[in-house]
XYZ file of C-alpha atoms in Angstrom:
766
model
C 30.512 42.124 -19.559
C 30.827 45.428 -17.614
C 33.093 48.387 -18.286
C 36.354 48.798 -16.387
C 38.036 51.792 -14.703
C 41.716 52.650 -14.315
C 41.593 53.392 -10.576
C 45.321 54.088 -10.207
C 47.373 54.645 -13.315
C 51.045 53.853 -13.865
C 51.906 57.378 -12.673
C 50.354 56.524 -9.270
C 47.467 58.977 -9.779
C 44.057 58.050 -8.373
C 41.114 58.262 -10.799
C 38.435 60.891 -10.259
C 35.837 58.828 -12.135
C 35.334 56.099 -9.546
C 32.225 57.652 -8.009
C 30.487 58.047 -11.370
C 31.619 54.590 -12.386
C 30.031 53.153 -9.227
C 26.803 54.833 -10.256
C 27.118 53.288 -13.672
C 27.648 49.886 -12.043
C 24.558 50.605 -9.902
C 26.441 50.094 -6.625
C 26.317 53.589 -5.117
C 23.188 52.829 -3.109
C 24.169 49.302 -2.123
C 25.235 50.205 1.408
C 27.267 47.275 2.731
C 25.783 44.891 0.194
C 28.951 44.676 -1.867
C 32.545 43.439 -1.546
C 35.952 44.226 -2.975
C 38.439 41.642 -4.208
C 42.027 42.147 -5.382
C 44.319 39.796 -7.229
C 48.065 39.426 -6.648
C 50.594 37.494 -8.647
C 53.680 37.656 -10.735
C 53.563 39.438 -14.054
C 52.267 37.447 -17.067
C 50.762 34.646 -14.976
C 47.242 35.079 -16.380
C 45.651 37.118 -13.568
C 43.452 39.149 -15.901
C 42.400 36.060 -17.834
C 41.468 34.333 -14.575
C 39.382 37.304 -13.404
C 37.556 37.517 -16.734
C 36.739 33.811 -16.527
C 35.658 33.940 -12.883
C 33.647 37.152 -12.824
C 32.825 38.078 -16.438
C 34.999 41.216 -16.242
C 36.610 42.985 -19.197
C 40.261 43.351 -18.184
C 42.876 43.380 -20.925
C 44.723 40.093 -21.275
C 48.298 39.442 -22.321
C 49.371 38.797 -25.903
C 51.130 35.461 -25.387
C 53.260 35.976 -28.497
C 54.989 38.974 -26.820
C 54.691 38.207 -23.095
C 54.979 41.776 -21.910
C 53.238 43.719 -19.203
C 49.486 44.110 -19.782
C 48.069 45.516 -16.537
C 49.642 48.830 -15.509
C 48.599 50.308 -12.210
C 45.331 49.093 -10.728
C 42.134 48.493 -12.696
C 38.659 47.930 -11.321
C 35.621 46.227 -12.821
C 32.290 44.982 -11.479
C 31.682 41.231 -11.488
C 28.836 40.010 -13.666
C 25.598 39.408 -11.680
C 27.481 39.664 -8.343
C 27.775 42.830 -6.173
C 31.564 42.485 -6.201
C 34.214 44.992 -7.285
C 37.277 43.281 -8.685
C 40.679 45.024 -8.726
C 43.311 43.794 -11.170
C 46.659 44.780 -9.620
C 49.814 45.232 -11.664
C 51.912 42.071 -11.611
C 54.944 41.809 -9.373
C 58.522 41.053 -10.380
C 58.098 42.740 -13.784
C 61.060 43.769 -15.896
C 59.339 47.043 -16.854
C 59.775 48.472 -13.316
C 63.037 46.638 -12.726
C 64.461 47.333 -9.294
C 61.727 49.847 -8.501
C 59.508 47.757 -6.237
C 57.881 50.767 -4.539
C 54.664 50.553 -6.547
C 54.328 46.841 -5.834
C 54.401 47.495 -2.079
C 52.021 50.453 -2.240
C 49.548 48.646 -4.461
C 49.634 45.686 -2.077
C 48.902 47.928 0.920
C 46.129 49.702 -0.968
C 44.564 46.390 -1.937
C 44.773 45.112 1.641
C 43.014 48.197 2.986
C 40.279 48.034 0.365
C 39.635 44.335 -0.122
C 37.768 41.647 1.759
C 39.533 38.948 -0.226
C 43.073 38.903 -1.606
C 43.264 36.413 -4.449
C 46.860 35.232 -4.913
C 47.497 33.747 -8.341
C 50.491 31.425 -8.708
C 51.668 28.449 -10.704
C 52.053 25.056 -9.079
C 55.797 25.059 -9.760
C 56.136 28.354 -7.807
C 55.005 26.709 -4.560
C 58.038 26.577 -2.261
C 59.735 29.584 -3.896
C 60.145 32.895 -2.104
C 59.966 35.520 -4.836
C 57.960 33.421 -7.291
C 55.282 32.814 -4.644
C 55.227 36.539 -3.670
C 56.319 35.792 -0.112
C 58.318 39.028 0.103
C 55.245 41.010 -0.883
C 53.089 39.137 1.645
C 55.613 39.942 4.363
C 55.358 43.636 3.533
C 51.551 43.374 3.630
C 51.601 41.780 7.078
C 54.058 44.300 8.487
C 52.153 47.347 7.378
C 48.889 45.654 8.329
C 49.857 46.382 11.911
C 50.993 49.953 11.270
C 47.895 50.870 9.262
C 45.071 49.125 11.076
C 46.317 48.072 14.492
C 48.898 50.604 15.588
C 46.306 52.857 17.222
C 44.743 49.986 19.168
C 45.429 49.517 22.862
C 44.968 46.758 25.337
C 41.610 48.160 26.488
C 40.161 48.076 22.992
C 38.515 44.714 22.438
C 37.303 45.497 18.931
C 39.392 43.823 16.286
C 39.837 45.026 12.722
C 38.137 43.000 10.000
C 39.946 39.854 8.933
C 41.206 39.295 5.402
C 40.867 36.106 3.391
C 43.984 35.091 1.462
C 42.661 32.841 -1.298
C 45.494 31.067 -3.118
C 44.630 29.848 -6.622
C 47.248 27.358 -7.738
C 47.335 27.242 -11.546
C 48.303 24.403 -13.906
C 47.782 21.805 -11.203
C 48.635 18.391 -12.658
C 47.328 16.478 -9.608
C 50.732 14.861 -9.105
C 51.221 16.761 -5.853
C 47.988 16.595 -3.814
C 46.329 19.839 -2.817
C 46.772 18.983 0.870
C 50.557 18.878 0.440
C 50.552 22.199 -1.420
C 48.339 23.683 1.312
C 50.716 22.506 4.008
C 53.761 23.960 2.238
C 52.182 27.355 1.643
C 50.680 27.530 5.140
C 54.080 26.825 6.733
C 55.729 29.489 4.566
C 53.114 32.103 5.484
C 53.293 31.277 9.205
C 57.073 31.606 9.065
C 56.646 35.027 7.496
C 54.110 35.960 10.184
C 56.458 34.921 12.957
C 59.276 36.995 11.442
C 57.156 40.158 11.206
C 57.808 42.887 13.787
C 54.693 43.380 15.895
C 53.597 46.072 18.374
C 54.373 45.333 22.000
C 50.769 44.681 22.906
C 50.362 42.252 19.977
C 53.513 40.164 20.177
C 51.452 37.065 20.920
C 48.997 37.690 18.052
C 48.305 34.733 15.785
C 48.034 34.727 12.026
C 44.479 33.387 12.266
C 43.419 36.496 14.224
C 43.869 38.671 11.163
C 44.038 36.396 8.149
C 42.185 33.315 6.923
C 43.823 31.068 4.365
C 42.149 29.023 1.674
C 43.537 27.137 -1.286
C 42.063 25.959 -4.562
C 43.604 24.524 -7.723
C 42.954 25.009 -11.426
C 43.847 22.629 -14.292
C 45.984 23.729 -17.207
C 44.042 26.274 -19.291
C 45.551 25.253 -22.636
C 45.987 21.514 -22.153
C 42.749 20.974 -20.199
C 40.364 23.714 -21.380
C 37.123 21.908 -20.464
C 38.335 20.973 -16.974
C 39.634 24.548 -16.546
C 36.227 26.037 -17.411
C 34.371 23.580 -15.163
C 36.644 24.290 -12.180
C 36.418 28.047 -12.791
C 32.617 27.833 -12.751
C 32.720 25.774 -9.546
C 34.947 28.357 -7.843
C 32.604 31.173 -8.896
C 29.528 29.357 -7.590
C 30.969 27.999 -4.337
C 33.171 30.927 -3.347
C 31.312 33.985 -4.643
C 27.697 33.213 -5.669
C 26.198 30.616 -3.326
C 25.917 32.199 0.130
C 24.952 28.836 1.615
C 28.161 27.171 0.443
C 30.711 26.172 3.096
C 33.413 27.690 0.897
C 31.650 31.060 0.472
C 34.390 33.718 0.601
C 32.417 36.968 0.901
C 31.573 36.610 4.576
C 30.523 39.609 6.717
C 33.644 39.343 8.927
C 35.825 40.193 5.928
C 33.888 43.352 4.962
C 35.672 46.701 5.512
C 32.369 48.281 6.662
C 32.611 51.119 4.173
C 29.235 52.093 2.636
C 29.232 51.968 -1.111
C 28.433 55.661 -1.454
C 31.594 56.488 0.528
C 33.877 53.969 -1.133
C 35.318 56.399 -3.656
C 36.410 58.886 -1.005
C 37.648 56.118 1.254
C 39.851 54.558 -1.429
C 41.215 57.928 -2.434
C 42.115 58.673 1.190
C 43.730 55.270 1.617
C 45.857 55.796 -1.490
C 46.972 59.176 -0.153
C 47.992 57.481 3.113
C 49.835 54.760 1.285
C 51.603 57.324 -0.895
C 52.818 59.270 2.176
C 53.671 55.990 3.879
C 55.001 57.073 7.311
C 53.289 60.369 8.161
C 49.677 59.906 7.249
C 48.097 63.061 5.819
C 45.053 63.257 8.129
C 42.631 66.048 7.238
C 42.111 68.778 9.804
C 39.186 68.496 12.187
C 37.508 71.387 10.420
C 37.775 69.658 7.065
C 36.608 66.402 8.577
C 33.611 68.133 10.115
C 32.889 69.897 6.841
C 33.097 66.644 4.943
C 30.858 64.863 7.435
C 28.220 67.599 7.613
C 28.212 68.294 3.885
C 27.813 64.593 3.219
C 25.009 64.423 5.780
C 23.230 67.475 4.333
C 23.683 66.207 0.799
C 22.278 62.827 1.838
C 19.155 64.385 3.331
C 18.817 66.678 0.337
C 19.041 63.750 -2.039
C 16.361 61.887 -0.086
C 13.969 64.802 -0.486
C 15.011 65.143 -4.130
C 14.319 61.468 -4.813
C 10.929 61.730 -3.096
C 10.200 64.735 -5.281
C 10.813 62.877 -8.537
C 9.633 59.413 -7.506
C 6.145 60.150 -8.824
C 7.489 60.610 -12.357
C 10.396 58.171 -12.257
C 8.505 54.915 -12.458
C 6.118 55.944 -15.284
C 9.053 57.196 -17.345
C 11.094 54.036 -16.722
C 8.258 51.736 -17.802
C 7.890 53.650 -21.077
C 5.149 56.206 -20.407
C 5.442 59.801 -21.581
C 5.142 62.308 -18.700
C 4.164 65.732 -20.095
C 5.409 67.812 -17.124
C 8.722 66.004 -16.631
C 10.932 68.981 -17.573
C 9.279 71.279 -15.040
C 9.405 68.571 -12.351
C 13.149 67.997 -12.911
C 14.017 71.705 -12.849
C 11.939 72.381 -9.739
C 13.358 69.331 -7.931
C 16.979 70.301 -8.731
C 16.425 73.928 -7.704
C 14.766 72.919 -4.445
C 17.570 70.460 -3.587
C 20.398 72.937 -4.259
C 18.678 75.727 -2.306
C 18.234 73.404 0.656
C 21.904 72.394 0.506
C 23.147 75.991 0.140
C 21.095 77.267 3.095
C 23.099 75.140 5.540
C 26.307 73.902 3.913
C 27.700 77.335 2.956
C 28.784 77.844 6.616
C 31.452 75.127 6.383
C 34.890 75.156 4.752
C 34.487 76.582 1.284
C 36.707 74.070 -0.565
C 34.797 71.196 0.973
C 31.466 72.970 0.424
C 32.265 73.687 -3.235
C 33.420 70.128 -3.801
C 30.381 68.631 -2.093
C 28.059 70.948 -3.995
C 29.608 69.840 -7.254
C 29.209 66.232 -6.161
C 25.578 66.918 -5.237
C 24.943 68.487 -8.652
C 26.658 65.549 -10.319
C 24.576 63.155 -8.268
C 21.355 64.993 -9.133
C 22.272 65.133 -12.797
C 23.320 61.477 -12.712
C 19.902 60.632 -11.306
C 18.064 62.837 -13.772
C 20.093 61.761 -16.778
C 18.466 58.307 -17.023
C 15.056 59.999 -16.740
C 16.006 62.366 -19.548
C 17.247 59.511 -21.706
C 14.132 57.446 -20.968
C 11.849 60.420 -21.658
C 13.589 61.093 -24.981
C 13.119 57.430 -25.869
C 9.474 57.675 -24.850
C 9.117 60.762 -27.048
C 10.645 58.799 -29.905
C 8.260 55.898 -29.317
C 5.289 58.241 -28.971
C 6.159 60.052 -32.208
C 6.490 56.768 -34.120
C 3.225 55.391 -32.706
C 1.295 58.575 -33.491
C 2.835 58.723 -36.955
C 1.728 55.146 -37.646
C -1.812 55.803 -36.403
C -2.191 59.012 -38.386
C -0.758 57.397 -41.500
C -3.097 54.397 -41.335
C -6.094 56.619 -40.571
C -5.488 58.945 -43.514
C -4.810 56.026 -45.861
C -8.289 54.653 -45.203
C -9.927 57.537 -47.038
C -11.066 57.031 -50.606
C -8.817 59.680 -52.119
C -5.333 60.542 -50.832
C -1.862 61.479 -52.038
C 0.554 59.146 -50.317
C 3.625 61.399 -50.609
C 1.762 64.438 -49.235
C 0.323 62.398 -46.376
C 3.787 61.137 -45.399
C 5.421 64.549 -45.726
C 2.823 66.436 -43.673
C 2.558 63.802 -40.970
C 6.330 63.292 -40.547
C 7.026 67.027 -40.368
C 4.364 67.515 -37.719
C 5.640 64.726 -35.470
C 9.328 65.710 -35.827
C 8.521 69.297 -34.799
C 6.518 68.012 -31.840
C 9.442 65.794 -30.785
C 11.961 68.677 -30.910
C 9.666 70.957 -28.931
C 9.052 68.413 -26.176
C 12.729 67.330 -26.049
C 13.874 70.943 -25.568
C 11.416 71.281 -22.703
C 13.096 68.515 -20.664
C 16.738 69.500 -21.424
C 18.295 71.175 -18.357
C 20.630 74.153 -18.776
C 24.267 73.548 -17.942
C 24.163 69.903 -18.987
C 25.627 68.206 -22.006
C 22.426 66.273 -22.576
C 21.517 65.976 -26.238
C 18.669 64.467 -28.188
C 20.226 64.955 -31.645
C 21.124 61.293 -32.033
C 17.594 60.224 -31.131
C 16.184 62.855 -33.507
C 18.236 61.460 -36.380
C 17.082 57.987 -35.469
C 13.483 59.238 -35.410
C 13.829 60.550 -38.957
C 15.249 57.216 -40.112
C 12.469 55.321 -38.340
C 9.800 57.543 -39.904
C 11.238 56.811 -43.332
C 11.298 53.113 -42.468
C 7.703 53.191 -41.229
C 6.619 55.015 -44.383
C 8.296 52.414 -46.564
C 6.840 49.589 -44.483
C 3.369 51.140 -44.599
C 3.602 51.484 -48.350
C 4.775 47.893 -48.648
C 2.020 46.732 -46.307
C -0.629 48.526 -48.371
C 0.728 46.994 -51.554
C 0.976 43.575 -49.955
C -2.508 43.899 -48.475
C -3.833 44.804 -51.910
C -2.088 41.850 -53.525
C -3.330 39.471 -50.822
C -6.881 40.719 -51.242
C -6.725 40.106 -54.975
C -5.000 36.800 -54.326
C -7.888 35.649 -52.132
C -10.372 36.674 -54.818
C -8.415 34.750 -57.433
C -8.211 31.681 -55.184
C -11.955 31.704 -54.581
C -12.990 32.126 -58.223
C -10.283 29.808 -59.540
C -11.359 27.071 -57.157
C -14.893 27.188 -58.566
C -14.161 27.022 -62.303
C -11.275 24.558 -61.889
C -13.578 22.092 -60.164
C -16.290 22.544 -62.818
C -13.921 22.128 -65.771
C -12.019 19.159 -64.360
C -15.234 17.326 -63.459
C -16.160 17.225 -67.172
C -12.942 16.302 -68.961
C -12.703 16.656 -72.736
C -10.065 17.681 -75.253
C -10.491 21.431 -74.593
C -10.583 21.055 -70.796
C -7.346 23.046 -70.242
C -8.438 25.688 -72.764
C -11.520 26.331 -70.632
C -9.451 26.496 -67.419
C -6.799 28.865 -68.786
C -9.356 30.958 -70.666
C -11.315 31.727 -67.531
C -8.052 32.146 -65.579
C -6.698 34.762 -68.015
C -9.996 36.644 -67.910
C -9.820 36.668 -64.114
C -6.224 37.976 -64.231
C -7.211 40.818 -66.558
C -9.873 41.977 -64.116
C -7.445 41.689 -61.176
C -4.676 43.631 -62.961
C -7.091 46.453 -63.807
C -8.243 46.670 -60.183
C -4.656 46.568 -58.899
C -3.385 49.302 -61.249
C -6.167 51.616 -60.175
C -5.559 51.147 -56.447
C -1.738 51.099 -56.679
C -1.761 54.491 -58.357
C -3.103 55.977 -55.098
C 0.135 54.917 -53.398
C 2.174 56.951 -55.910
C 3.667 53.814 -57.363
C 5.755 54.253 -60.476
C 5.040 52.238 -63.602
C 8.167 50.199 -62.901
C 6.928 49.370 -59.413
C 3.454 48.543 -60.734
C 4.930 46.243 -63.364
C 7.126 44.548 -60.763
C 4.334 43.996 -58.240
C 1.933 42.984 -61.015
C 4.410 40.288 -61.955
C 4.373 39.121 -58.356
C 0.565 39.123 -58.421
C 0.536 36.970 -61.560
C 3.026 34.552 -60.037
C 0.922 34.265 -56.884
C -2.208 33.749 -59.013
C -0.562 30.942 -60.983
C 0.617 29.283 -57.767
C -2.939 29.501 -56.397
C -4.365 28.045 -59.627
C -1.797 25.281 -59.619
C -2.625 24.438 -55.987
C -6.334 24.183 -56.867
C -5.499 21.892 -59.800
C -3.301 19.803 -57.512
C -6.150 19.609 -55.025
C -8.653 18.506 -57.700
C -6.165 15.995 -59.099
C -5.438 14.318 -55.793
C -5.538 10.550 -55.853
C -8.855 10.169 -54.015
C -10.733 12.836 -56.005
C -9.359 11.756 -59.368
C -10.119 8.084 -58.680
C -13.687 8.980 -57.697
C -14.034 11.079 -60.870
C -12.762 8.224 -63.086
C -15.152 5.773 -61.467
C -18.075 8.184 -61.999
C -17.183 8.600 -65.684
C -16.911 4.825 -66.095
C -20.238 4.176 -64.360
C -21.979 6.802 -66.509
C -20.646 5.124 -69.615
C -21.197 1.523 -68.423
C -24.539 1.663 -66.577
C -26.380 4.164 -68.802
C -27.130 3.961 -72.505
C -26.716 6.750 -75.037
C -30.072 8.253 -74.014
C -29.117 8.333 -70.330
C -31.458 5.492 -69.369
C -30.134 3.011 -66.769
C -29.368 -0.407 -68.187
C -31.173 -3.526 -66.879
C -28.823 -6.342 -67.729
C -30.255 -9.282 -69.690
C -28.590 -12.507 -70.757
C -28.629 -11.273 -74.324
C -26.631 -8.080 -73.553
C -22.937 -7.978 -74.606
C -21.614 -6.864 -71.212
C -17.970 -7.522 -72.139
C -18.054 -5.140 -75.110
C -19.801 -2.371 -73.181
C -17.330 -2.815 -70.300
C -14.332 -2.633 -72.649
C -15.604 0.506 -74.391
C -16.333 2.276 -71.095
C -12.948 1.365 -69.622
C -10.976 2.459 -72.681
C -12.948 5.703 -72.837
C -12.181 6.448 -69.172
C -8.469 5.621 -69.528
C -8.238 7.975 -72.510
C -9.711 10.770 -70.401
C -7.183 10.011 -67.645
C -4.403 10.996 -70.062
C -5.847 14.515 -70.240
C -4.820 15.055 -66.616
C -1.136 14.374 -67.291
C -0.131 17.984 -67.920
C -1.597 21.430 -68.555
C -1.609 21.534 -72.373
C -4.277 23.767 -73.986
C -5.146 23.244 -77.640
C -5.181 26.990 -78.323
C -1.669 28.474 -77.925
C -3.109 31.942 -77.286
C -4.509 30.674 -74.010
C -1.067 29.557 -72.721
C -0.185 31.456 -69.535
C 2.947 33.635 -69.759
C 4.660 33.149 -66.393
C 6.515 36.391 -65.436
C 10.122 36.298 -64.221
C 10.830 37.636 -60.720
C 12.147 41.207 -60.857
C 14.644 42.344 -58.199
C 12.553 45.475 -57.758
C 9.900 43.372 -56.049
C 12.312 42.730 -53.184
C 12.463 46.473 -52.459
C 8.711 47.001 -52.629
C 7.006 43.977 -51.077
C 8.022 40.861 -49.214
C 8.330 37.944 -51.620
C 7.785 34.490 -50.149
C 10.414 31.792 -50.544
C 7.877 29.653 -52.401
C 7.249 32.372 -54.956
C 10.947 33.128 -55.305
C 11.980 29.525 -55.970
C 8.901 28.390 -57.943
C 9.579 26.381 -61.138
C 6.925 27.108 -63.751
C 7.971 24.406 -66.222
C 7.688 21.719 -63.563
C 4.287 23.065 -62.464
C 2.802 22.232 -65.899
C 3.206 18.547 -65.118
C 0.152 17.432 -63.110
C 0.513 13.656 -62.966
C 3.760 11.762 -63.045
C 4.093 8.479 -64.878
C 4.151 6.486 -61.638
C 1.072 8.207 -60.242
C -0.824 7.823 -63.545
C -0.009 4.110 -63.669
C -1.089 3.685 -60.050
C -4.391 5.471 -60.695
C -5.013 3.394 -63.826
C -4.367 0.166 -61.901
C -6.697 1.137 -59.054
C -9.358 2.259 -61.523
C -9.195 -1.063 -63.372
C -9.809 -2.903 -60.113
C -12.866 -0.755 -59.398
C -14.114 -1.235 -62.963
C -13.612 -4.995 -62.683
C -15.688 -5.016 -59.514
C -18.528 -3.156 -61.244
C -18.310 -5.573 -64.169
C -18.480 -8.627 -61.844
C -21.466 -7.096 -60.081
C -23.275 -6.741 -63.427
C -22.534 -10.338 -64.334
C -23.876 -11.521 -60.977
C -27.135 -9.645 -61.476
C -27.677 -11.550 -64.740
C -26.983 -14.891 -63.039
C -29.324 -14.101 -60.131
C -32.166 -13.195 -62.503
C -31.740 -16.528 -64.287
C -31.716 -18.574 -61.070
C -35.391 -19.258 -59.906
C -37.035 -21.585 -57.356
C -38.726 -24.558 -59.200
C -42.550 -24.907 -59.069
C -42.510 -28.445 -57.701
C -40.891 -27.082 -54.506
C -44.035 -25.081 -53.685
C -46.303 -28.153 -54.464
C -44.242 -30.356 -52.164
C -44.319 -27.687 -49.432
C -48.141 -27.490 -49.645
C -48.607 -31.321 -49.566
C -46.237 -31.926 -46.663
C -47.507 -29.002 -44.564
C -51.258 -29.495 -45.273
C -52.087 -30.926 -41.809
C -50.493 -28.038 -39.963
C -52.079 -25.470 -42.301
C -55.545 -27.059 -41.887
C -55.139 -27.120 -38.088
C -54.598 -23.374 -38.087
C -57.395 -22.593 -40.544
C -59.962 -24.831 -38.805
C -59.252 -23.475 -35.288
C -60.624 -19.948 -34.710
C -58.147 -19.264 -31.866
C -55.113 -20.308 -33.889
C -56.408 -18.448 -36.912
C -57.034 -15.265 -34.911
C -53.641 -15.448 -33.189
C -51.911 -16.074 -36.510
C -53.656 -13.094 -38.134
C -52.787 -10.876 -35.176
C -49.181 -12.025 -35.320
C -48.956 -11.345 -39.062
C -50.561 -7.913 -38.724
C -48.253 -7.029 -35.792
C -45.189 -8.200 -37.675
C -46.272 -6.180 -40.699
C -46.665 -2.954 -38.724
C -43.430 -3.501 -36.786
C -41.563 -4.025 -40.048
C -43.306 -1.171 -41.847
C -42.864 1.375 -39.034
C -39.357 0.152 -38.187
C -40.307 -0.522 -34.541
C -38.048 -3.521 -34.078
C -35.305 -1.612 -32.318
C -37.503 0.290 -29.802
C -39.523 -2.867 -28.959
C -36.366 -4.889 -28.326
C -35.032 -2.088 -26.103
C -38.271 -2.012 -24.075
C -38.266 -5.792 -23.655
C -34.646 -5.809 -22.482
C -35.372 -3.009 -19.989
C -38.473 -4.754 -18.624
C -36.555 -8.017 -18.292
C -33.790 -6.305 -16.316
C -36.310 -4.613 -14.018
C -38.173 -7.911 -13.372
C -34.887 -9.626 -12.633
C -33.927 -6.827 -10.203
C -37.265 -7.090 -8.326
C -36.983 -10.883 -8.036
C -33.427 -10.677 -6.708
C -34.442 -7.984 -4.213
C -37.394 -10.081 -2.939
C -35.208 -13.143 -2.534
C -32.573 -11.175 -0.607
C -35.207 -9.700 1.739
C -36.774 -13.144 2.294
C -33.396 -14.640 3.128
C -32.669 -11.794 5.545
C -36.023 -12.303 7.359
C -35.367 -16.009 7.657
C -31.918 -15.402 9.115
C -33.338 -12.902 11.661
C -36.076 -15.260 12.968
C -33.972 -18.459 13.155
C -32.041 -17.743 16.451
C -35.217 -16.970 18.494
C -36.948 -20.233 17.647
C -33.796 -22.197 18.372
C -33.420 -20.557 21.768
C -37.046 -21.288 22.747
C -36.819 -24.913 21.758
C -33.608 -25.216 23.715
C -35.208 -23.794 26.850
C -38.165 -26.187 26.512
C -35.843 -29.108 25.976
C -33.809 -28.158 29.046
C -36.992 -27.865 31.176
C -38.186 -31.279 30.102
C -34.832 -32.734 30.866
C -34.813 -31.256 34.396
C -38.295 -32.635 35.088
């Protein structure tokens, strides 16, 4: 949303700030690449609201509870993302001005002279009315249109003035009366007004379409149909003012007044003076006109040279780089430009020369002001960056006083900032860097606090990583050998680790000038983080998979090994059921130790510190640490999870038990001796045939030896791979030979057939 300007106030005085406001809107150098639009309509019909919706402007809107005049005079604002200047004209037929309709006529004439498009805002129920539809005002516009723009034309002049688009926006359209019917009614009314207007003798046959184009669009009710209203407003913006390829695009070149943007301010001021004087236009003298033209021309050339002079420093400054010689470059460029202007322009009318020189100075200062602001920002950024670097560099040393480091470094960089900011401040300007200097001081304090917090946090994280590493090792060792004092061992080693970490932290935190209160607060945070890390390691070691594996290992050690650690070889005389029951009950008893963290020695219980509010001001506390529940963290296994683990363990134990029972059964089951006697009797002939035949015996021995080596050296896989490869290659060669043979046969068959045919034909002829 852009700022607005009161171009003509209620006292009919033209604003002197339009030129600077155009610079602020970044339109001064747009040439003809801009347009002007004005809105007409009765008072309190929502003109300002419509413009704000259409163009993203910031005009004041009416308080509907009072329904009094909101827009007084003429306001101007730039449309959002469109090179379009929008003028909000005071509403017509207002009770505040009563019978005084002079301003309405003058504002209408001013808008006509300035605008490419006149947007006429009316309600649907006003269509067909004379005053409500502003027909009287339109008649005045058309009459003076001739006197202002066409009166000086003659029959030999073929150039026509630019046309004007009258865009009627019909509000609160209920779609009962079609738009075509409303268009017809309004068009007939406007043509009747045109026909009744007095025209110059040489333009009595002029048509309305020669000077005005008409277009009509409707809008739904804003209150009753807000979504449809917003959609239609967006469509009008896109089709009429944004999309140049749209058939409905309103900002066409034929409507442009052909006034360059840099001359718009003077042009509008002149037009308002003409409108104010109405009949006898106050035309400047030829001398003043020449002075204005030449001074503008000289100033334009001067500004070109000035811009070329500073272009080398403009871009680096705008992209955030600090230019050391910027102050000297700005002063030299301004001095050179003014001397060049004075050498030539002083010969012309002094009032015009003085005014144009002031405008040139304002233009130069307006151009340099953004560079100054950007350079001051760059100085601010440079000071902060250098302060951070110096602070971090000096904090890396083994011995330092944090407060002295901050004080010395901040003072140095603030003095450097002031010195460099004074160097780029031009005399005679109201430029100031005080606000940025105050912000720099605040930012330095913020950086110091952040650096201190970062150092503390870095220290805590470093200790936290050490705690995580060491805790992970002894937690795994202790939990892998569960017994009644398992948690005493874990917490004992954990407390010893915390004592070492606290000692290391207190020593290093003292270098940051931390008070005892701050050390106590951050130490509490360190202890909380350490407990969370320990608890995470315990949770990791008590996961379902790891704990189930651990239970099975304990059971197997108890079940498969005797008291001396010797593996059991199950015999039929062993009481497997009793050993199984003892091992299972022993393992299930150990499972109960994992339920919660309960040491036998109360002195080893961890004292979980409460979170102090001071920690929030010193270091960043994570949400997990802030909302952590210590009492709940003591519970490792829930009842449901413990029951599930016990059930799964029993299944694994049952499987091991069944396996042991099967090994006993398999050792009992043996092949009977009579089977081998029968095998020898029935296979004696075959065995004797092999033993009595040297060839069979040799082949059999070779086969047995080969099989032995293949099995021993594990060559079965490679040999099978080689055989498969050889088989494929043999198959490929055979197929290739057969294909070639078939091809040779097919090639020789036609020749033999032809020869036999010739012989047969010869015999037949004989």
